[in-house]
Each structure stands twice: as structure tokens, then as C-alpha cells.
Short mmCIF file of C-alpha atoms and ligand atoms in Angstrom, two decimals:
data_model
loop_
_atom_site.label_atom_id
_atom_site.label_comp_id
_atom_site.label_asym_id
_atom_site.label_seq_id
_atom_site.Cartn_x
_atom_site.Cartn_y
_atom_site.Cartn_z
CA MET K 253 157.08 54.38 -199.51
CA PHE K 254 154.58 52.30 -201.39
CA ALA K 255 155.84 51.49 -204.78
CA THR K 256 153.36 50.49 -207.41
CA VAL K 257 154.83 47.91 -209.63
CA ALA K 258 153.28 47.88 -213.04
CA CYS K 259 151.92 44.46 -213.80
CA SER K 260 154.26 43.19 -216.42
CA SER K 261 153.61 40.67 -219.16
CA SER K 262 152.80 37.14 -218.04
CA GLU K 263 156.10 36.12 -219.63
CA GLU K 264 158.12 37.94 -217.01
CA PRO K 265 159.46 35.95 -214.08
CA GLY K 266 158.83 37.28 -210.60
CA GLU K 267 159.20 36.46 -206.92
CA GLY K 268 158.25 32.86 -206.27
CA SER K 269 157.93 32.33 -210.01
CA LYS K 270 158.29 28.90 -211.51
CA LYS K 271 159.86 30.48 -214.56
CA VAL K 272 163.57 30.25 -215.12
CA GLU K 273 164.79 32.88 -217.53
CA VAL K 274 167.72 31.46 -219.49
CA PHE K 275 169.68 34.20 -221.22
CA THR K 276 171.72 33.18 -224.29
CA TRP K 277 172.37 34.27 -227.86
CA TRP K 278 171.15 30.99 -229.27
CA ALA K 279 168.11 32.22 -231.15
CA ASP K 280 168.11 30.36 -234.49
CA GLY K 281 169.35 27.40 -236.51
CA GLY K 282 171.75 24.94 -234.89
CA GLU K 283 172.21 27.13 -231.83
CA LYS K 284 168.47 27.10 -231.10
CA ALA K 285 168.36 23.36 -231.86
CA GLY K 286 171.04 22.78 -229.20
CA LEU K 287 169.18 24.90 -226.67
CA ASP K 288 165.94 23.06 -227.46
CA GLY K 289 167.71 19.75 -226.78
CA LEU K 290 168.71 20.96 -223.34
CA VAL K 291 165.27 22.38 -222.62
CA GLY K 292 163.76 18.97 -223.43
CA VAL K 293 165.81 17.40 -220.61
CA PHE K 294 165.05 20.33 -218.28
CA LYS K 295 161.32 19.82 -218.81
CA THR K 296 161.63 16.22 -217.64
CA ASP K 297 164.15 16.67 -214.85
CA CYS K 298 162.78 19.95 -213.50
CA ALA K 299 159.08 19.48 -214.05
CA GLY K 300 158.22 21.95 -211.27
CA PHE K 301 159.84 24.79 -213.21
CA GLU K 302 159.20 26.44 -216.53
CA PHE K 303 161.81 27.49 -219.11
CA LEU K 304 161.62 31.11 -220.19
CA ASN K 305 163.66 31.87 -223.30
CA GLY K 306 165.67 35.08 -222.87
CA ALA K 307 167.74 34.69 -226.05
CA VAL K 308 169.02 37.83 -227.80
CA ALA K 309 170.08 37.06 -231.39
CA GLY K 310 173.53 37.95 -232.76
CA GLY K 311 176.59 35.72 -233.26
CA ALA K 312 179.08 35.40 -230.40
CA GLY K 313 176.79 37.48 -228.21
CA SER K 314 177.44 40.65 -230.22
CA ASN K 315 174.10 42.07 -229.05
CA ALA K 316 173.39 39.86 -226.03
CA LYS K 317 176.46 40.88 -224.06
CA GLN K 318 175.47 44.55 -224.15
CA VAL K 319 171.91 43.81 -223.06
CA LEU K 320 173.25 41.61 -220.28
CA ALA K 321 175.72 44.24 -219.08
CA SER K 322 172.98 46.82 -218.74
CA ARG K 323 170.65 44.39 -216.95
CA LEU K 324 173.39 43.45 -214.49
CA GLN K 325 174.10 47.11 -213.91
CA GLN K 326 170.44 47.76 -213.18
CA ASN K 327 170.37 44.82 -210.79
CA ASP K 328 167.94 42.94 -213.01
CA PRO K 329 169.81 39.73 -213.82
CA PRO K 330 168.21 36.87 -215.72
CA ASP K 331 167.98 33.68 -213.67
CA THR K 332 170.96 32.31 -215.54
CA PHE K 333 173.12 33.39 -218.46
CA GLN K 334 175.65 31.99 -220.87
CA ALA K 335 179.28 32.93 -220.17
CA HIS K 336 182.49 31.67 -221.76
CA ALA K 337 184.91 29.76 -219.58
CA GLY K 338 188.19 31.53 -218.93
CA ALA K 339 188.98 35.24 -218.79
CA GLU K 340 185.46 36.27 -219.84
CA LEU K 341 183.89 34.46 -216.89
CA SER K 342 186.46 36.05 -214.58
CA ASP K 343 185.02 39.47 -215.56
CA TYR K 344 181.73 38.58 -213.88
CA ILE K 345 183.45 36.92 -210.92
CA ASN K 346 185.71 39.89 -210.30
CA ASP K 347 182.69 42.21 -210.45
CA ASP K 348 181.08 40.06 -207.73
CA GLN K 349 178.08 39.25 -209.93
CA LEU K 350 178.03 35.47 -209.48
CA GLU K 351 177.23 33.00 -206.72
CA ASP K 352 179.78 30.35 -205.77
CA LEU K 353 178.63 26.90 -206.92
CA SER K 354 181.25 24.81 -205.09
CA ALA K 355 178.61 23.21 -202.82
CA GLN K 356 176.52 22.21 -205.87
CA TYR K 357 179.58 20.67 -207.52
CA THR K 358 179.96 18.40 -204.49
CA GLU K 359 176.23 17.71 -204.18
CA TRP K 360 175.79 16.85 -207.88
CA GLY K 361 179.06 14.92 -208.20
CA LEU K 362 180.49 17.33 -210.80
CA THR K 363 183.95 17.80 -209.37
CA ASN K 364 185.51 14.92 -211.30
CA ALA K 365 183.11 14.94 -214.24
CA PHE K 366 185.03 17.59 -216.23
CA PRO K 367 188.67 17.81 -217.36
CA LYS K 368 190.85 19.44 -214.71
CA GLY K 369 192.07 22.17 -217.08
CA LEU K 370 188.49 23.25 -217.74
CA ILE K 371 187.65 23.32 -214.03
CA ASP K 372 190.69 25.57 -213.54
CA ASN K 373 189.22 27.96 -216.11
CA LEU K 374 185.98 28.17 -214.15
CA THR K 375 187.60 28.61 -210.75
CA VAL K 376 188.78 31.73 -208.97
CA ASP K 377 190.41 31.60 -205.52
CA GLY K 378 189.33 28.00 -205.02
CA LYS K 379 185.65 28.74 -205.74
CA ILE K 380 183.83 27.53 -208.83
CA TYR K 381 181.25 29.77 -210.44
CA SER K 382 179.70 28.07 -213.45
CA VAL K 383 178.71 24.78 -215.04
CA PRO K 384 180.20 24.10 -218.51
CA ALA K 385 177.85 22.84 -221.18
CA ASN K 386 180.32 21.99 -223.94
CA ILE K 387 183.63 22.37 -225.69
CA HIS K 388 183.59 24.09 -229.09
CA ARG K 389 186.43 24.16 -231.59
CA ALA K 390 187.08 27.52 -233.25
CA ASN K 391 189.76 26.74 -235.86
CA VAL K 392 187.72 24.79 -238.41
CA LEU K 393 187.58 25.49 -242.15
CA TRP K 394 184.17 24.63 -243.63
CA SER K 395 183.80 24.07 -247.34
CA ASN K 396 181.27 23.60 -250.12
CA LYS K 397 182.27 20.29 -251.75
CA THR K 398 180.69 21.00 -255.13
CA VAL K 399 182.46 24.35 -255.47
CA LEU K 400 185.80 22.73 -254.58
CA ALA K 401 185.24 19.88 -257.06
CA LYS K 402 184.46 22.34 -259.86
CA ALA K 403 187.80 24.04 -259.24
CA GLY K 404 189.58 20.67 -259.29
CA ILE K 405 190.41 20.70 -255.56
CA THR K 406 190.36 17.15 -254.27
CA LYS K 407 192.38 17.38 -251.05
CA ASP K 408 192.29 19.69 -248.02
CA ALA K 409 195.27 22.02 -247.85
CA THR K 410 197.44 21.52 -244.77
CA THR K 411 199.71 24.54 -245.20
CA LEU K 412 199.08 28.23 -245.79
CA ASP K 413 200.87 28.06 -249.15
CA GLY K 414 198.64 25.18 -250.22
CA PHE K 415 195.61 27.15 -249.09
CA PHE K 416 196.57 30.22 -251.14
CA ALA K 417 197.12 27.96 -254.16
CA ASP K 418 193.60 26.53 -253.73
CA LEU K 419 192.12 30.00 -253.32
CA ASP K 420 193.78 30.98 -256.60
CA LYS K 421 192.35 27.89 -258.30
CA LEU K 422 188.91 28.88 -257.06
CA LYS K 423 189.29 32.41 -258.37
CA ALA K 424 190.38 31.04 -261.72
CA SER K 425 187.28 28.83 -261.77
CA GLY K 426 185.11 31.93 -261.46
CA VAL K 427 184.56 32.20 -257.69
CA ALA K 428 185.37 35.86 -257.11
CA ALA K 429 185.45 35.74 -253.30
CA PRO K 430 186.15 32.12 -252.35
CA LEU K 431 186.61 32.73 -248.61
CA ALA K 432 183.36 33.89 -246.96
CA LEU K 433 183.85 36.31 -244.08
CA GLY K 434 181.77 38.36 -241.68
CA LYS K 435 182.33 41.29 -239.36
CA ASP K 436 184.75 42.10 -236.52
CA TRP K 437 184.67 39.01 -234.26
CA THR K 438 184.64 36.65 -237.25
CA GLN K 439 187.67 38.52 -238.63
CA GLN K 440 189.34 38.07 -235.24
CA MET K 441 188.78 34.33 -235.61
CA LEU K 442 190.30 34.18 -239.08
CA PHE K 443 193.31 36.20 -237.96
CA GLU K 444 193.82 33.97 -234.91
CA ALA K 445 193.72 30.83 -237.07
CA LEU K 446 196.38 32.39 -239.26
CA LEU K 447 198.45 33.36 -236.20
CA ILE K 448 198.36 29.74 -235.02
CA SER K 449 199.76 28.65 -238.40
CA LYS K 450 202.43 31.33 -238.36
CA LEU K 451 203.52 31.15 -234.71
CA GLY K 452 202.67 27.61 -233.62
CA PRO K 453 200.58 26.87 -230.53
CA GLU K 454 203.12 27.76 -227.86
CA LYS K 455 203.90 31.24 -229.13
CA PHE K 456 200.20 31.77 -229.86
CA ASN K 457 199.39 30.95 -226.22
CA GLY K 458 202.07 33.45 -225.24
CA LEU K 459 200.12 36.28 -226.91
CA TRP K 460 197.49 35.90 -224.20
CA ASN K 461 199.66 35.05 -221.19
CA GLY K 462 202.14 37.83 -221.91
CA THR K 463 205.16 35.77 -222.99
CA THR K 464 204.90 36.57 -226.73
CA SER K 465 205.30 40.16 -227.86
CA TRP K 466 202.74 41.73 -230.18
CA THR K 467 205.39 44.08 -231.59
CA GLY K 468 207.64 41.45 -233.22
CA ALA K 469 208.45 40.97 -236.92
CA ASP K 470 206.55 37.65 -236.87
CA ILE K 471 203.33 39.53 -236.05
CA THR K 472 204.00 42.06 -238.83
CA ASP K 473 204.44 39.13 -241.20
CA ALA K 474 201.19 37.51 -239.96
CA ILE K 475 199.23 40.73 -240.47
CA THR K 476 200.69 41.13 -243.96
CA THR K 477 199.63 37.59 -244.84
CA TYR K 478 196.21 38.22 -243.32
CA LYS K 479 195.88 41.29 -245.55
CA ARG K 480 196.53 39.06 -248.53
CA LEU K 481 193.93 36.58 -247.27
CA LEU K 482 191.34 39.36 -247.09
CA THR K 483 191.68 39.87 -250.85
CA TYR K 484 189.95 36.49 -251.28
CA THR K 485 186.97 37.47 -249.12
CA ASN K 486 183.67 39.21 -249.84
CA LYS K 487 183.91 43.02 -249.73
CA ASP K 488 180.67 43.44 -247.80
CA ARG K 489 182.10 41.42 -244.89
CA ASP K 490 181.80 44.22 -242.31
CA THR K 491 178.01 44.11 -242.46
CA PHE K 492 177.78 40.30 -242.15
CA ASP K 493 177.10 38.09 -239.18
CA TRP K 494 178.59 34.59 -239.36
CA THR K 495 175.33 33.16 -240.72
CA ASP K 496 175.35 35.64 -243.63
CA ALA K 497 178.84 34.47 -244.55
CA GLU K 498 177.69 30.88 -244.13
CA LYS K 499 174.91 31.55 -246.64
CA LEU K 500 177.52 32.51 -249.27
CA LEU K 501 179.06 29.07 -248.74
CA MET K 502 175.69 27.29 -248.90
CA ASP K 503 174.72 29.19 -252.06
CA GLY K 504 177.99 28.21 -253.75
CA LYS K 505 179.14 31.83 -253.98
CA ALA K 506 182.08 30.98 -251.72
CA ALA K 507 184.04 27.77 -251.18
CA TYR K 508 185.32 28.20 -247.62
CA GLN K 509 184.52 29.78 -244.28
CA LEU K 510 186.62 29.72 -241.13
CA MET K 511 184.19 29.33 -238.25
CA GLY K 512 183.68 27.52 -234.96
CA ASP K 513 181.97 24.17 -235.04
CA TRP K 514 178.55 25.60 -234.25
CA GLU K 515 178.59 25.81 -238.07
CA ALA K 516 178.26 21.99 -238.31
CA ALA K 517 175.05 22.12 -236.30
CA ASP K 518 173.76 25.11 -238.23
CA LEU K 519 174.38 23.54 -241.65
CA ASP K 520 172.66 20.38 -240.39
CA ALA K 521 169.71 22.37 -239.03
CA LYS K 522 169.39 24.13 -242.39
CA GLY K 523 169.48 20.81 -244.26
CA PHE K 524 172.68 21.62 -246.19
CA LYS K 525 174.52 18.34 -246.65
CA ASP K 526 177.19 19.20 -249.19
CA TYR K 527 179.80 20.42 -246.72
CA GLY K 528 183.27 19.34 -245.73
CA TRP K 529 185.55 20.38 -242.91
CA SER K 530 189.23 20.45 -242.05
CA VAL K 531 191.44 22.07 -239.47
CA PHE K 532 192.56 25.51 -240.70
CA PRO K 533 195.61 24.98 -242.99
CA GLY K 534 198.85 25.04 -241.02
CA ASN K 535 197.18 24.54 -237.61
CA GLY K 536 198.32 20.89 -237.44
CA ASN K 537 196.75 19.17 -234.45
CA THR K 538 196.03 22.37 -232.55
CA PHE K 539 192.52 22.51 -231.09
CA GLN K 540 191.45 26.09 -230.45
CA TRP K 541 188.88 25.61 -227.72
CA LEU K 542 186.16 27.59 -226.02
CA ALA K 543 183.40 26.54 -223.66
CA ASP K 544 179.93 27.85 -222.94
CA SER K 545 178.96 27.70 -219.31
CA PHE K 546 175.97 28.77 -217.23
CA VAL K 547 175.97 30.70 -213.97
CA LEU K 548 173.81 31.65 -211.01
CA PRO K 549 173.86 35.46 -210.91
CA LYS K 550 173.62 37.23 -207.57
CA GLY K 551 170.06 38.51 -207.17
CA ALA K 552 168.52 35.90 -209.52
CA LYS K 553 164.77 35.80 -208.81
CA ASN K 554 164.47 32.04 -209.04
CA ALA K 555 167.65 30.58 -207.56
CA ASP K 556 166.06 27.15 -207.00
CA GLY K 557 164.91 26.96 -210.61
CA THR K 558 168.34 28.08 -211.78
CA LYS K 559 169.99 25.35 -209.72
CA CYS K 560 167.78 22.78 -211.42
CA TRP K 561 168.76 24.25 -214.82
CA LEU K 562 172.45 24.08 -213.88
CA LYS K 563 172.10 20.51 -212.68
CA THR K 564 170.57 19.64 -216.07
CA VAL K 565 173.39 21.44 -217.91
CA GLY K 566 175.99 19.46 -215.97
CA SER K 567 174.27 16.08 -216.29
CA ALA K 568 175.39 13.43 -218.79
CA THR K 569 171.88 13.31 -220.29
CA GLY K 570 171.71 17.10 -220.63
CA GLN K 571 175.16 17.26 -222.23
CA ALA K 572 174.32 14.53 -224.75
CA ALA K 573 171.00 16.14 -225.76
CA PHE K 574 172.55 19.60 -226.06
CA ASN K 575 175.79 18.78 -227.83
CA GLN K 576 174.34 16.36 -230.36
CA LYS K 577 172.47 19.35 -231.82
CA LYS K 578 174.95 22.17 -231.09
CA GLY K 579 178.02 21.04 -233.02
CA SER K 580 180.10 21.02 -229.85
CA ILE K 581 181.27 18.07 -227.77
CA PRO K 582 180.35 17.34 -224.15
CA ALA K 583 182.54 18.95 -221.52
CA ARG K 584 181.95 15.87 -219.35
CA THR K 585 184.42 13.11 -220.00
CA ASP K 586 181.92 10.25 -219.50
CA VAL K 587 179.51 10.87 -222.39
CA GLY K 588 179.86 8.27 -225.19
CA THR K 589 180.01 9.04 -228.91
CA ASP K 590 176.74 7.22 -229.71
CA GLY K 591 174.14 9.45 -231.31
CA PHE K 592 176.65 12.14 -232.29
CA PRO K 593 176.98 13.28 -235.92
CA ALA K 594 180.20 12.35 -237.75
CA TYR K 595 181.77 15.79 -237.28
CA GLN K 596 181.49 15.68 -233.48
CA GLN K 597 182.74 12.09 -233.31
CA ALA K 598 185.89 13.29 -235.07
CA ALA K 599 186.15 16.32 -232.76
CA MET K 600 185.79 14.11 -229.67
CA ALA K 601 188.73 12.01 -230.88
CA ASP K 602 190.83 15.10 -231.69
CA TRP K 603 190.13 16.71 -228.31
CA LYS K 604 191.83 13.79 -226.57
CA THR K 605 195.12 14.13 -228.44
CA ALA K 606 195.32 17.73 -229.66
CA THR K 607 197.36 20.66 -228.39
CA GLN K 608 194.95 23.16 -226.84
CA VAL K 609 194.96 26.91 -227.36
CA PRO K 610 192.29 29.43 -226.30
CA SER K 611 190.27 31.98 -228.29
CA CYS K 612 190.03 35.72 -227.61
CA PRO K 613 186.67 36.55 -229.25
CA HIS K 614 185.11 33.60 -227.43
CA GLY K 615 186.43 34.51 -224.03
CA SER K 616 188.76 31.63 -223.19
CA ALA K 617 191.82 33.86 -223.77
CA CYS K 618 190.59 37.43 -223.15
CA ALA K 619 188.41 39.53 -220.92
CA GLN K 620 185.56 41.38 -222.66
CA THR K 621 187.41 44.71 -222.68
CA TRP K 622 190.29 43.08 -224.56
CA GLN K 623 187.92 41.32 -226.96
CA GLY K 624 186.25 44.64 -227.74
CA ALA K 625 189.51 46.47 -228.41
CA VAL K 626 190.77 43.73 -230.75
CA GLY K 627 187.40 43.50 -232.52
CA SER K 628 187.34 47.20 -233.35
CA ALA K 629 191.00 47.16 -234.45
CA GLN K 630 190.18 44.30 -236.85
CA GLY K 631 187.12 46.16 -238.12
CA LYS K 632 189.22 49.25 -238.84
CA PHE K 633 191.86 47.16 -240.61
CA SER K 634 189.16 45.59 -242.75
CA SER K 635 188.55 48.99 -244.33
CA ASP K 636 191.97 50.70 -244.22
CA GLY K 637 194.38 47.71 -244.53
CA ASP K 638 197.01 49.61 -242.51
CA VAL K 639 199.38 46.88 -241.25
CA ALA K 640 201.39 49.08 -238.89
CA ALA K 641 198.24 50.60 -237.39
CA LEU K 642 196.71 47.19 -236.70
CA GLN K 643 199.88 45.92 -235.06
CA LYS K 644 200.08 49.04 -232.92
CA ALA K 645 196.44 48.71 -231.88
CA LEU K 646 196.86 45.02 -231.00
CA ALA K 647 199.99 45.77 -228.96
CA SER K 648 198.23 48.63 -227.11
CA ALA K 649 195.20 46.42 -226.40
CA ALA K 650 197.48 43.74 -224.91
CA ALA K 651 199.33 46.34 -222.82
CA GLU K 652 196.09 47.83 -221.54
CA PHE K 653 193.93 44.75 -221.04
CA GLY K 654 196.33 41.81 -221.02
CA PRO K 655 198.21 40.30 -218.09
CA LYS K 656 200.37 42.80 -216.25
CA LYS K 657 204.05 41.96 -216.09
C1 GAL Z 746 180.18 31.57 -229.42
C2 GAL Z 746 179.47 30.59 -228.54
C3 GAL Z 746 178.93 29.47 -229.35
C4 GAL Z 746 178.15 29.97 -230.54
C5 GAL Z 746 178.89 31.11 -231.27
C6 GAL Z 746 178.16 31.77 -232.41
O1 GAL Z 746 180.66 32.65 -228.70
O2 GAL Z 746 180.35 30.10 -227.58
O3 GAL Z 746 178.14 28.63 -228.55
O4 GAL Z 746 176.92 30.33 -230.12
O5 GAL Z 746 179.30 32.08 -230.38
O6 GAL Z 746 177.09 32.55 -231.97
#
């Protein structure tokens, strides 16, 4: 059979193409700035290839992951895509969608460049399937300094009680919804930060490895407290992406937002200087981590170009250029702090001493099926506030998608 292939746009990569289609959800602001930093190094180090931007906008991959799933199903993978280290990456590995990169790790000297724990999160059955670009921190509370000052708040709260007291002060000063919030996955993040405060890191870890029950009274208490926290947030949250909530903070309509540290890069990219940060109240020195990594999908049209991209991602120069603009810190342990904004310098220091816990909406703790089930349960709770129903849904999601006992 002679198939006629419609001549597609000159943007589309093809057989023997020099183009490397890099699929991410980093389309704007600080996320795009980070990607641009990496592309700058790629252009120098991989001059024979051309970067093709396959970004699909939407925080945490809310749109990109669906587009990617359908492309993988139709056997039309991009040359490389962004995948979170941990359970989320295992989804693609278990579905046999990724090439093993163990030989490249040896060839490029990557094996000892990353922390062992991170390598373990990228490895299945002794094979390693992706190159990490960064470490992000999820449990950070961002603030508008002027709004805090107007309410007489001069110190960051370190406990949940202190935080509620500050939120009340803000309300009294005229800020109706002091805690800016967005839709499902951003609500998952806020709830997880609160769970860390309530349970402590060890029990929080147990929620994902199966040693902590989702049906206990401590979870009921956490959901009840979370319900109270929602009363300080904007009512239109379910229609907001994280950047819409961030705008409330920038405009002084809110004082706080719980968000990963891509927010530092985004506020910088948008020229907003009046921001502060602290670890979410009650989280102590817990560092809720996640890592973006890049893969070589099976059937990629330009495997050689992808390998050059991956080599750039894993290089010290690539990691410095990317992370300085992305708000994250290098996954490599040999990149110095020079050239990094103040926030990341502090995060680099914290990473060395903190207790680490993973994140479900950002894949380090949960597979995508689990993420989806929790996200919709949170969304439902946002409108009905039914504590028992949320707890039941979270327990069912863990039983269905979590580790089997
Ligand atoms: C995370 C991702 C970050 C950042 C964030 C917001 O899932 O790991 O790099 O892009 O989403 O979109």
C-alpha cells in the first residue's frame, strides 16, 4: 500500500529531522524563562540540532498530560517530554513507553552526579529511564510584604495556630480572602502542606507507602482544619490556575499563597519584588520535594537529537542555566550557588539538612491515576465541604491506586 503523507507544517519534526521536539508545560513566565535558559545551552552544545517547542500551557501539566497520553497512545511521541521523578515516571516505564538510559548515564558520567535517593526514584529493575533537571520545593508560603505590614504582621508564623491568627488579622485589616487559592491540584498542595503540619513527616510519608491509614481520626481532624482554612480563600478558586491565584497576591488582594517554588521564578519574571517566603507554618524543616526529568520515549523520531538534549539537561552548565531562572535548585550536587537568586540559595542550604517528603500532585508520591482521583475529590470538597465524603474518597483512592498490602 502506498500511503500519501500530507505534507505537514515546516514546524513538524520528521525522519532524519534536526528538530528535537521538547514537550513540557512551561509556556509562560518563570517556567518559560527556565526552559529558555536550558535551550540557550542546548543551542551551543548541540549546534547540529534545532529546538522545537512543544509546550502545552496549564499548571502542573493539567492540559499537557492529557495531550501527551493521547499522543503516546497513537504512537506519536514527542522527541522528549517532561515527567516527574517517582511514581509518575514509573507509569511510563511500566507501560513500556521509555528507553533505558543506563548506557548514557555511564557515557556522560551521570551516575554519581545526582543524590542516590533521586537516582532510586528514576530507576526500575536496575535500569534508569530519565535525566533529572531540578529539585523543586512544594511546601512554600509566598506572601505580599506590603499587605502583611498593613495588617501589622511582622514575623512569619511557624505554627498553624499562629497562621490562623495572622489570617484573622488580615481579615480584620480588610483583606476578605487573605489566602489565594486555585483549582484541584493547587488545593491538593495546600491540603498536603496542612497534613505535614498535622501528622509530621514520617506519618505523612506513610500515607503514600501504605503505613499510615487514611481512615484515622487524625485525618478527619486535618480535613476539618483544612475546611476552616478554605474560609480564608477566594470563592472563585475552582476556576483558577496557580498563576491566577498568584495575581491576587501580586495585586494585594491576598496576602499569602501556598505554592511550589516555581512561584519565585514567576514573580521574578513578572518583575514583582515585594514578596516574602517561608516554609508552610508547622512544617518545620520538612522539604516537600519533586523533580522534573526528561526521557527518551520509544519511537522518538530524533533519538540522537534527544540524547543531545538529555546530555544538556544533565550537564552542570545546563542545570545552572535552567535552575537560576526556574526557581528550583540543581539536581546535580556539584553546581555552586553563584548566580542563583536569594530564594534558591536558601533552598539549596535547606535541601542539605531537611527531612524529605514527596508530593502527590507532582508525581513524586503518586501515580497519575491516584493524582487524578485525589484531585477530583478535592475539587468536590471545595464546593460541598463534606468532611466525611472527602475522607472516604481519599481512603478509596489509596486503596485502589496506592501500594498493595
Ligand atoms: C510542576 C512542575 C514544575 C512547575 C509546576 C507548575 O508539576 O514540576 O516544574 O512547572 O508544575 O506548572
